[in-house]
Coordinates of C-alpha atoms and ligand atoms in Angstrom, one line a residue:
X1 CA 0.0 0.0 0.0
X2 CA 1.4 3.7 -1.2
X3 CA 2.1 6.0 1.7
X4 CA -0.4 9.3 1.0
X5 CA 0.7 12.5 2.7
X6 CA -0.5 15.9 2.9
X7 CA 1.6 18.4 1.1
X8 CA 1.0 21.7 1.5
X9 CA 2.5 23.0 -1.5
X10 CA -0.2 21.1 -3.8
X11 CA -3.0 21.5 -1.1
X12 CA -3.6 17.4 -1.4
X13 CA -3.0 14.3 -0.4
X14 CA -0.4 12.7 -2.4
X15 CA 1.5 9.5 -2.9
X16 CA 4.8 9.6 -1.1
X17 CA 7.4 8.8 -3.5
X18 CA 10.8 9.9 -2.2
X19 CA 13.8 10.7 -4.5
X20 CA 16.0 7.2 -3.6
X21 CA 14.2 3.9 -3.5
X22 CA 14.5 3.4 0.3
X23 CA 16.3 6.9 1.8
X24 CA 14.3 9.5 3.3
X25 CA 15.4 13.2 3.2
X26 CA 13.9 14.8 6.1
X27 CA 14.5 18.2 7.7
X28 CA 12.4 20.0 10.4
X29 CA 12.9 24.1 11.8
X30 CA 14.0 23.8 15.0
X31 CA 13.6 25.9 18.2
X32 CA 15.1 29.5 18.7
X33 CA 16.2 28.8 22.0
X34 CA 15.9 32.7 23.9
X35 CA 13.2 30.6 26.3
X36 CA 11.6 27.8 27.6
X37 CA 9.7 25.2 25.7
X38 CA 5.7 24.9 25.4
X39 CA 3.9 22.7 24.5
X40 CA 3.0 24.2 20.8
X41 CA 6.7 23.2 20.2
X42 CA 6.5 19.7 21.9
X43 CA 3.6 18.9 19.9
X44 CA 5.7 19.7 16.3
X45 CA 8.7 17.7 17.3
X46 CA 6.6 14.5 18.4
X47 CA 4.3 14.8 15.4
X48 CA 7.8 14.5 13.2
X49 CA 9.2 11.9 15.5
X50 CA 6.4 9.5 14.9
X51 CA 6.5 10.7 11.2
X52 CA 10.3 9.8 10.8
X53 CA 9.7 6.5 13.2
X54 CA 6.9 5.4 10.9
X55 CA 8.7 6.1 7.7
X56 CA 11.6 3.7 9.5
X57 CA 9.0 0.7 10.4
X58 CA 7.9 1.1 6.5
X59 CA 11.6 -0.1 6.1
X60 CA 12.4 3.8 4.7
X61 CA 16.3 4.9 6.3
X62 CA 15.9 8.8 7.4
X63 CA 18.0 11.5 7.4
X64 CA 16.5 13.6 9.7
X65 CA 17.9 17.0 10.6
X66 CA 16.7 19.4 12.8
X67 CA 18.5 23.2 13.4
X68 CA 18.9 25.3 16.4
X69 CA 18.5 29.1 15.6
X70 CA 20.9 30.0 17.8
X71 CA 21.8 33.5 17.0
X72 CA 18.7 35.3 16.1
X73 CA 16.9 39.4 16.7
X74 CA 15.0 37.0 19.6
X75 CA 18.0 35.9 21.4
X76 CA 19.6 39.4 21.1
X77 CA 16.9 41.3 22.9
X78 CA 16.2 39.2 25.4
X79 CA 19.8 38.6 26.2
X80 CA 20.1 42.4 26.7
X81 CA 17.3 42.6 29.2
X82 CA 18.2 39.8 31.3
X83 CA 22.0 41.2 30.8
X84 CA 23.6 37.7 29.8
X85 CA 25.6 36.7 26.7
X86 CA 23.3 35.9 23.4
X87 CA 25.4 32.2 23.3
X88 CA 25.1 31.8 27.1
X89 CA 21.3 32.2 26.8
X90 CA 21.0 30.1 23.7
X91 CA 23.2 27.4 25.1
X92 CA 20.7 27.1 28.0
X93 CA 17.6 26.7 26.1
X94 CA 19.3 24.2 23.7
X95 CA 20.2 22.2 26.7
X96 CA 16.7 22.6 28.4
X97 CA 15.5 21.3 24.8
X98 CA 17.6 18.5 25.2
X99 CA 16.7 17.6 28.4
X100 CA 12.5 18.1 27.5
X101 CA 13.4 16.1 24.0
X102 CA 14.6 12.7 26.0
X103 CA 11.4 13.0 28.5
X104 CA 9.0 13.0 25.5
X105 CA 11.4 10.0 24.0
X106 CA 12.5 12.2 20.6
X107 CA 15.1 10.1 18.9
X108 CA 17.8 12.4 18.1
X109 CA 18.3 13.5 14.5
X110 CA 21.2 12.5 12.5
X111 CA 22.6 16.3 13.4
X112 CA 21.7 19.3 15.4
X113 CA 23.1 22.0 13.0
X114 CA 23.0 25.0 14.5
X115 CA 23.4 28.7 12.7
X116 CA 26.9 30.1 14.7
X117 CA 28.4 27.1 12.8
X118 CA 27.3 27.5 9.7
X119 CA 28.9 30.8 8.9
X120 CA 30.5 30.9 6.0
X121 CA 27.7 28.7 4.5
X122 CA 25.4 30.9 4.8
X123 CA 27.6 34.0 3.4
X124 CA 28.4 31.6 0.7
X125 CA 25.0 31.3 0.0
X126 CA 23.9 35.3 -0.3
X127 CA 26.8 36.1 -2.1
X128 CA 25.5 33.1 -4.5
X129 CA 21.9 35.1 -4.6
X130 CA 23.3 38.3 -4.9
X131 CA 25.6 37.4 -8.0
X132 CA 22.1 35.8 -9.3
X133 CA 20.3 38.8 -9.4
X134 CA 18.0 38.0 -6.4
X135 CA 19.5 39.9 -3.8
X136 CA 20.8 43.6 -3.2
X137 CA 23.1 44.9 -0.6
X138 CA 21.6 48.1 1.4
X139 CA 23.6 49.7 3.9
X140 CA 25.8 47.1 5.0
X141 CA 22.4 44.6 5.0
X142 CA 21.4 42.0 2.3
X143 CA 18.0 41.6 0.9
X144 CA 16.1 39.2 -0.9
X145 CA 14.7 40.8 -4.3
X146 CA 10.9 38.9 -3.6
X147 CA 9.3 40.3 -6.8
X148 CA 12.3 38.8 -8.7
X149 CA 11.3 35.0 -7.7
X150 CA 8.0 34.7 -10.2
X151 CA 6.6 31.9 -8.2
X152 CA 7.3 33.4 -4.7
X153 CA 4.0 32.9 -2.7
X154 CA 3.1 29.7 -4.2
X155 CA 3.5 27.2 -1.0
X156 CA 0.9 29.9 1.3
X157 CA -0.9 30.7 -1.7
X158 CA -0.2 34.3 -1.9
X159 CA 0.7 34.0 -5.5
X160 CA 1.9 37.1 -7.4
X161 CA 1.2 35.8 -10.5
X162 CA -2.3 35.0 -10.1
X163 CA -3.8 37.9 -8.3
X164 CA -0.7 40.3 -8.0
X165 CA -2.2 43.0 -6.3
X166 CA -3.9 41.2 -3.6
X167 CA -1.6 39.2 -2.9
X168 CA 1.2 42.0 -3.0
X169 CA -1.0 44.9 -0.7
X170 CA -1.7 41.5 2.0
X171 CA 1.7 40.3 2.3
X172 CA 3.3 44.2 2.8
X173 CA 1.2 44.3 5.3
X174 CA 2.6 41.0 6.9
X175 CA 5.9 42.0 6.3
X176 CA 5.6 45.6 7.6
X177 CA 4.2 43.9 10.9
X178 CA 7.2 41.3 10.8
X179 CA 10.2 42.8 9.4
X180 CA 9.9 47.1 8.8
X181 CA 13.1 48.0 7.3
X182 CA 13.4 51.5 4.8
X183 CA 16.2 50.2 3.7
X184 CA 14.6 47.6 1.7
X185 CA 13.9 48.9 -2.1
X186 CA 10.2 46.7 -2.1
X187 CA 8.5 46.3 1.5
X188 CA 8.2 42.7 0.2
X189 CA 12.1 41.6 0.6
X190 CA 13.5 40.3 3.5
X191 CA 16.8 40.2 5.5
X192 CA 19.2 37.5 4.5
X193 CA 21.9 39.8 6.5
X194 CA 21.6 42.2 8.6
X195 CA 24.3 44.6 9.4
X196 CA 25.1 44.7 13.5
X197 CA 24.6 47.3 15.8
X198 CA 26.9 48.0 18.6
X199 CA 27.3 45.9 21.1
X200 CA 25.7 42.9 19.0
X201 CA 27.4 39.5 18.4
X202 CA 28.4 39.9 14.3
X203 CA 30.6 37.8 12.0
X204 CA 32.7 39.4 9.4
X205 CA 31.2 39.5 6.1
X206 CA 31.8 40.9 2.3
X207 CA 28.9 43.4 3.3
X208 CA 30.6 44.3 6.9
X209 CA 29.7 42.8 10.3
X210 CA 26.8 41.5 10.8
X211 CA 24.2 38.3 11.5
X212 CA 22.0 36.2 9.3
X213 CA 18.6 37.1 8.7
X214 CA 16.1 34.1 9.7
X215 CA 15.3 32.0 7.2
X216 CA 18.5 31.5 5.3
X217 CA 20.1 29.2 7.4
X218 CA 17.5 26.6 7.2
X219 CA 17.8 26.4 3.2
X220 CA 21.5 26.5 4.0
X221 CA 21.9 23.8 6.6
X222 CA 19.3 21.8 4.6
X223 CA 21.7 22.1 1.8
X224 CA 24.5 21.6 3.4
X225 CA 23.5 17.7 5.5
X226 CA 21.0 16.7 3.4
X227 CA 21.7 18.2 -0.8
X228 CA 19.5 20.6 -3.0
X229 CA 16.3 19.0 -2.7
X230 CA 14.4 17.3 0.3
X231 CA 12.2 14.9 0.5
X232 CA 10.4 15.9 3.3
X233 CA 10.8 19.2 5.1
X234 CA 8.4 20.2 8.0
X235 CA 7.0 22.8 10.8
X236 CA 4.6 23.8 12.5
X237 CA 1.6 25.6 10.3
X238 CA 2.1 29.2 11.4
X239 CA 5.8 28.8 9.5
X240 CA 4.3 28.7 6.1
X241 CA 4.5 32.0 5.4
X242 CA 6.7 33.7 5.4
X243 CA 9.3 31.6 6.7
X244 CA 8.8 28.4 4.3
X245 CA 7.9 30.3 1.8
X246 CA 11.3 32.6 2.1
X247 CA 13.3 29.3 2.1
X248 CA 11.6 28.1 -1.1
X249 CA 12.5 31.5 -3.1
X250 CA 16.0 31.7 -1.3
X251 CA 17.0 28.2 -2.4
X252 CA 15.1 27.5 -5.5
X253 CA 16.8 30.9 -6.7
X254 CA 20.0 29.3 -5.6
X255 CA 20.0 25.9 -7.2
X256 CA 17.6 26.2 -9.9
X257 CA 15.9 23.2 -8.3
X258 CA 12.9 22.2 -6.5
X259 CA 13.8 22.8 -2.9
X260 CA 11.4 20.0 -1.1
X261 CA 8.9 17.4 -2.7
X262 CA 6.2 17.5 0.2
X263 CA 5.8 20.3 2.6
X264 CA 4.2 18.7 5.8
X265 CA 2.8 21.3 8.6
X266 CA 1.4 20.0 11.9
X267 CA -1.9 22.4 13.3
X268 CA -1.9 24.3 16.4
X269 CA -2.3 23.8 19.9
X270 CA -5.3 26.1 20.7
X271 CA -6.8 27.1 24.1
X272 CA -10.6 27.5 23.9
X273 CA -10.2 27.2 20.1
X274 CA -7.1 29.7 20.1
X275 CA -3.7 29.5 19.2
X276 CA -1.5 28.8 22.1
X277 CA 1.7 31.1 21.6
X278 CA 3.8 33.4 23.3
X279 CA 3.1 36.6 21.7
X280 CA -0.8 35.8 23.0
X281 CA 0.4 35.0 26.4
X282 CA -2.2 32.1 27.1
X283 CA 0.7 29.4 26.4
X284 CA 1.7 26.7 28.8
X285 CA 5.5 25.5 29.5
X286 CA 6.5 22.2 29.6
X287 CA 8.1 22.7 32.7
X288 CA 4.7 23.4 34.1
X289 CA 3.1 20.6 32.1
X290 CA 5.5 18.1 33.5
X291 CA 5.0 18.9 36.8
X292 CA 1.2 17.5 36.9
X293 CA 1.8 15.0 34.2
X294 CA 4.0 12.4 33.3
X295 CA 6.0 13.6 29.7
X296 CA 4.6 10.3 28.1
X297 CA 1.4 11.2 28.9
X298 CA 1.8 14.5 27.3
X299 CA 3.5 12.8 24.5
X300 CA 0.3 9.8 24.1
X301 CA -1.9 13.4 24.3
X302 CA -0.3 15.5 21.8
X303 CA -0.5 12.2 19.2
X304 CA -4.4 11.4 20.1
X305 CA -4.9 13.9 17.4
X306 CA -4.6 13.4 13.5
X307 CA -1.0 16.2 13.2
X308 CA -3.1 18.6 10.9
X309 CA -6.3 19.5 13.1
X310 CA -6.0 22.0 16.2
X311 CA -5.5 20.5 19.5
X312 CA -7.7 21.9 22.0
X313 CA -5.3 22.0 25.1
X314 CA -7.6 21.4 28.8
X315 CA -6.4 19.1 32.3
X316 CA -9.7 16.8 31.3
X317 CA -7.9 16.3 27.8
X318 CA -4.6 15.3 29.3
X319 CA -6.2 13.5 32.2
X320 CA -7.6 11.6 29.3
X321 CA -4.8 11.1 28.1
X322 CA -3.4 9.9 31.6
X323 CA -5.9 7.1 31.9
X324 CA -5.5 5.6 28.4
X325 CA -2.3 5.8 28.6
X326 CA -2.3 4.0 32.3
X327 CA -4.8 1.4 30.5
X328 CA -2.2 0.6 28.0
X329 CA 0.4 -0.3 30.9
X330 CA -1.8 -2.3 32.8
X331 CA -2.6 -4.7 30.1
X332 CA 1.4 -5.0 29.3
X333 CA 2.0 -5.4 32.8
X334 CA -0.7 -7.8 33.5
X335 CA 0.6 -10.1 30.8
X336 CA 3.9 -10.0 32.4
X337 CA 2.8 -11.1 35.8
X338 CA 1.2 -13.8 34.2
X339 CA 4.5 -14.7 32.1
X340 CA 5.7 -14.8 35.8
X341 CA 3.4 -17.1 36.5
X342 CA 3.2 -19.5 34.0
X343 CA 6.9 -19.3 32.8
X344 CA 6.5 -18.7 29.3
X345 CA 9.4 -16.8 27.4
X346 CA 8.8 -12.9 26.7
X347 CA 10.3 -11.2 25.2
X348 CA 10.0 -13.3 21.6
X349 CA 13.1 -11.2 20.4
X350 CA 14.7 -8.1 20.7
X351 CA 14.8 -7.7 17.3
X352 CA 11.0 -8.4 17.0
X353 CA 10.3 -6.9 13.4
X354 CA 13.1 -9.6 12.2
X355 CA 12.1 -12.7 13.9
X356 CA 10.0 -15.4 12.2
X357 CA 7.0 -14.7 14.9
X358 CA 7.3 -10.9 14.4
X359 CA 6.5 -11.2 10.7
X360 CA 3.8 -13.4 11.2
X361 CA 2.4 -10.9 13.8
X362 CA 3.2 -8.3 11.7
X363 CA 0.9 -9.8 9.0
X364 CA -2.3 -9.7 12.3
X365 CA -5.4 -7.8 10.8
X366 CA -4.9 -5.9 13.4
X367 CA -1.2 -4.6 11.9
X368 CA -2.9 -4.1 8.7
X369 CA -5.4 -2.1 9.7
X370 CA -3.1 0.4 11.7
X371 CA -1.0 0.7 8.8
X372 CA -3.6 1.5 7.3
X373 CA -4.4 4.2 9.1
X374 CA -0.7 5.2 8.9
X375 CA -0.8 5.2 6.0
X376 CA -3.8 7.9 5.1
X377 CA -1.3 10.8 6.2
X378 CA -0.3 9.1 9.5
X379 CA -3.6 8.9 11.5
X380 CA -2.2 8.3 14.8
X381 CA -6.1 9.2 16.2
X382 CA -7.0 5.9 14.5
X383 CA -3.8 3.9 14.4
X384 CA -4.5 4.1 18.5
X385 CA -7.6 3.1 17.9
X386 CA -6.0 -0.1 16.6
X387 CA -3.4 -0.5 19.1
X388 CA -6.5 -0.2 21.9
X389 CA -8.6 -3.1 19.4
X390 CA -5.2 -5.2 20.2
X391 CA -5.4 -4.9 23.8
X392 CA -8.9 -5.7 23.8
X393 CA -7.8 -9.2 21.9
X394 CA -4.9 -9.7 24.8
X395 CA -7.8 -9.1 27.3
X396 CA -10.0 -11.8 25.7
X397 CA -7.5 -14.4 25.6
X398 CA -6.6 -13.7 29.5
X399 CA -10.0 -14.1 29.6
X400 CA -10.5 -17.2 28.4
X401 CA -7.0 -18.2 29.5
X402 CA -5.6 -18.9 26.3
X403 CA -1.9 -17.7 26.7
X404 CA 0.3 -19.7 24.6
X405 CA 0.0 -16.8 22.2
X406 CA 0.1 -14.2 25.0
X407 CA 4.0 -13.2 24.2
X408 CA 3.6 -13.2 20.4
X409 CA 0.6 -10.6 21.0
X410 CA 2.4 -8.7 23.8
X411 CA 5.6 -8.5 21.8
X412 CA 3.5 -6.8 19.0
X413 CA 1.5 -4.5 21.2
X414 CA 5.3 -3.4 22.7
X415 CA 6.5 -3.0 19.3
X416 CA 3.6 -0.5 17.9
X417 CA 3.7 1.3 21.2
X418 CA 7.4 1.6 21.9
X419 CA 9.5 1.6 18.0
X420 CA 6.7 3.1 15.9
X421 CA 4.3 5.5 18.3
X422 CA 7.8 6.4 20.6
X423 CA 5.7 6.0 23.6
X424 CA 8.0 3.8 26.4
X425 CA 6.6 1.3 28.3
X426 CA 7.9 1.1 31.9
X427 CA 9.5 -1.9 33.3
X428 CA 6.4 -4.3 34.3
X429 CA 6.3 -5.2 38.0
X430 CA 7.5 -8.5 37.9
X431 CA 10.7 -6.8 36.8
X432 CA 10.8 -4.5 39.6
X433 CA 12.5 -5.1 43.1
X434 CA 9.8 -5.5 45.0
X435 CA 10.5 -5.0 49.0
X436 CA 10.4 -8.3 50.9
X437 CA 8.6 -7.1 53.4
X438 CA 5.3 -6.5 51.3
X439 CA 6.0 -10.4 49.5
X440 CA 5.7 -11.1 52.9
X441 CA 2.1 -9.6 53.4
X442 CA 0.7 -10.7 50.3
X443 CA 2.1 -14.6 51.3
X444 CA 0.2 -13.8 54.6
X445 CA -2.7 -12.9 53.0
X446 CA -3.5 -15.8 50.6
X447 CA -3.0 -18.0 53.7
X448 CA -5.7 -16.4 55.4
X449 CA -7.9 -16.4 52.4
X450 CA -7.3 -20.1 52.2
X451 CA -8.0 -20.7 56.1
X452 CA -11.5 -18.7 55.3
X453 CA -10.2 -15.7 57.8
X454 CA -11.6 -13.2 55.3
X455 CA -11.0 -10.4 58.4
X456 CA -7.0 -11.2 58.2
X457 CA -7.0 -11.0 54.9
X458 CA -8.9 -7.5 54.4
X459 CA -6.5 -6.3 56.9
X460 CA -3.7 -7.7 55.3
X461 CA -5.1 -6.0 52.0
X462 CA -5.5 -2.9 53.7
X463 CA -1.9 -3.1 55.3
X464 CA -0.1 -3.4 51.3
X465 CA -2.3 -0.4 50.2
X466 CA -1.2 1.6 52.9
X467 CA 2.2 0.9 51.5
X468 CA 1.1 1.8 48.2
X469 CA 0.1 -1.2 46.2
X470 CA -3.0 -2.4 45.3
X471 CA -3.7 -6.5 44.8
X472 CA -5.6 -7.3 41.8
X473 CA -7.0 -11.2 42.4
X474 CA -7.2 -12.9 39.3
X475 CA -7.2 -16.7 38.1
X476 CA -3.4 -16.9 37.9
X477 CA -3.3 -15.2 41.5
X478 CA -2.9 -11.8 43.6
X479 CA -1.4 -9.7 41.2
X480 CA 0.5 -6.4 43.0
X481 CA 0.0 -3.2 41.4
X482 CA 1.7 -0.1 42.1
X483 CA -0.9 2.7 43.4
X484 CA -0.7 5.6 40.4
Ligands
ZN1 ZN1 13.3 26.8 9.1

């Protein structure tokens, strides 16, 4: 089955055929690091994680890069008003990023490029666009002739060629709001250097010191790890315009060559239906986040949504989250006490995608139908869906005790869960050091239950929840679970 994907750039769904038979090239914006993480930003990079882990369970390799703007107009002002170095603030919030990236289980890109090293790149790359004819020098600044690039507007739809003046009067205004420069010779351009003030980091440059604009250094790292065209490049939907849309006109002018085949944009994170962002003050942190919920949770939450729609942030969302999430352990955990139990051999391989059981497994309706899913522009909503219709069979066969295929199924259910959603499945409880002393009470107990002293054993009972477990008595025994 074909892998359809939504690319902005053609406004349809779309068979994904990358350039190479079987390699993936893949690059997402990264953070500006001048503060701390929200969860608008946690949602884009999970989205692509389970993007680029899918692609990888399709049997696709992935290059996946993802930058750090790490000298920027953002970091500069807010440096100056907290009074610290612009690469001492941006080496905090990279490290923060770092730190939040392993909670929500991100597997690290093949490289972390990040602008301060990439330099002469870049310069490289405007004195390429202004020998073209595409760019001007002003003042010691560089500019991007817009009107010069005939299909400029064409990924946001703001095309000049088909309605010129409509498009041209809204973008000026967008661009006056974002970037107001009289230096410029068309409101329309945009900074691909800007000259440095006094007192600002710069890098020496054939136009004077000075600092990239914004949006050159993604089409120049892009360039630089993964070659003139991608297969895939992504971001969240509020970098369409005029940031995507800069880096198509910047390196299509450059190359001559379609810049990326499928432009994939992930929607927002709204609160009562609006966007959750700084500038509107009604975000959330992930520190705060974290602190009432477990990052997994917040990871199973921000993919319980297809990637494209808005995702209504509330507590009762996440709570929601919590308790699918926490129903999604217990059945993994129950099955392991009852491997325990019963002795049978979990896991069937560590390599479980390779093994002759996996591939049967793999070949389950219930595979088929979450690929499926996958498949139409990676439905997470409904490949969990499919992942909860596979827990419901592992229930039914605990159920009707019929566990010889207990590991096969668990293996798979760890498998979708774990290599291919990127949620992480704790240790199970049979795993887990468990103190003697509370063995010891729940020994006790079934004694009593056996002698018929039903008061002993409530007491008993009450004695292991007071040290935080809870017994669970099922046909293979007192199962201990740890109070959530
Ligand atoms: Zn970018």
């Amino acid at each position: 089955m074909p892998i359809l994907v939504y690319n902005t750039l053609t406004g349809k769904k779309e068979e994904f055929i990358p350039q190479e038979d079987k390699k993936i090239k893949m690059y997402v914006c990264g953070i500006t690091p001048y503060d701390t993480c929200h969860l608008g930003h946690a949602r884009c990079y999970v989205v692509f994680d389970v993007i680029r882990r899918y692609l990888e369970y399709r049997g696709y390799q992935v290059d996946y890069i993802q930058n750090f703007t790490d000298i920027d107009d953002k970091i500069i002002k807010r440096s100056q008003e907290l009074g610290v170095k612009p690469a001492d603030l941006a080496e905090k919030y990279v490290q923060e990023f770092l730190l939040y990236s392993e909670k929500l289980n991100l597997k690290p890109p093949k490289a972390y490029p990040r602008v301060t090293q990439m330099m002469s790149q870049i310069i490289k790359m405007i004195e390429g666009l202004v020998k073209k004819g595409y760019a001007y020098e002003s003042d010691g600044n560089v500019f991007y002739s817009v009107r010069k690039f005939a299909e400029y507007g064409k990924l946001s739809k703001r095309n000049l060629v088909g309605d010129p003046d409509k498009a041209v009067k809204s973008m000026t205004e967008e661009f006056r709001r974002i970037e107001p420069d009289e230096r410029k010779n068309d409101p329309l351009d945009f900074a691909l250097w800007k000259a440095s003030k006094e007192g600002e980091p710069f890098w020496v440059s054939p136009w004077g010191k000075g600092r990239p604009g914004w949006h050159i250094e993604c089409s120049t790292m892009s360039m630089e790890y993964l070659g003139e065209t991608l297969d895939i490049h992504g971001g969240g939907q509020d970098l369409i315009f005029p940031h995507h849309e800069n880096e198509i006109a910047q390196s299509e002018a450059y190359t001559g060559k379609q810049f990326v085949r499928y432009w994939l944009h992930n929607g927002f994170v709204t609160i009562n239906k609006e966007k959750m962002s700084k500038s509107l003050g009604n975000f959330f942190t992930l520190e705060e986040i974290f602190q009432k919920f477990d990052p997994l949770v917040v990871r199973y939450y921000l993919i319980s949504q297809h990637y494209r729609s808005p995702l209504d942030f509330s507590n009762a969302q996440l709570e929601q989250a919590r308790s699918a999430w926490e129903s999604l352990i217990d059945t993994y955990d129950f099955a392991h006490f009852i491997f325990s139990k019963k002795g049978l051999k979990y896991p069937i391989t560590p390599a479980f995608a390779e093994a002759s059981v996996g591939r049967q497994l793999l070949n389950h309706s219930i595979t088929k139908r979450f690929e499926l899913a996958m498949d139409d522009d990676f439905n997470t909503a409904e490949g969990l869906a499919q992942i909860f219709s596979l827990r419901e069979e592992i229930i039914q066969r605990i159920k009707t005790q019929d566990i010889g295929s207990l590991p096969g199924l668990i293996s798979l259910y760890r498998y979708l869960i774990e290599d291919v959603l990127g949620l992480k499945l704790p240790e199970p409880l049979t795993a887990q050091k468990i103190d003697d002393s509370i063995l010891n009470l729940l020994d006790q107990r079934e004694k009593a239950r056996k002698n018929n002293d039903f008061t002993l054993a409530d007491n008993l009972r009450k004695e292991i929840e007071n040290k935080d477990y809870l017994i669970e008595d099922t046909p293979f025994g007192p199962r201990l679970k740890k109070k959530s």
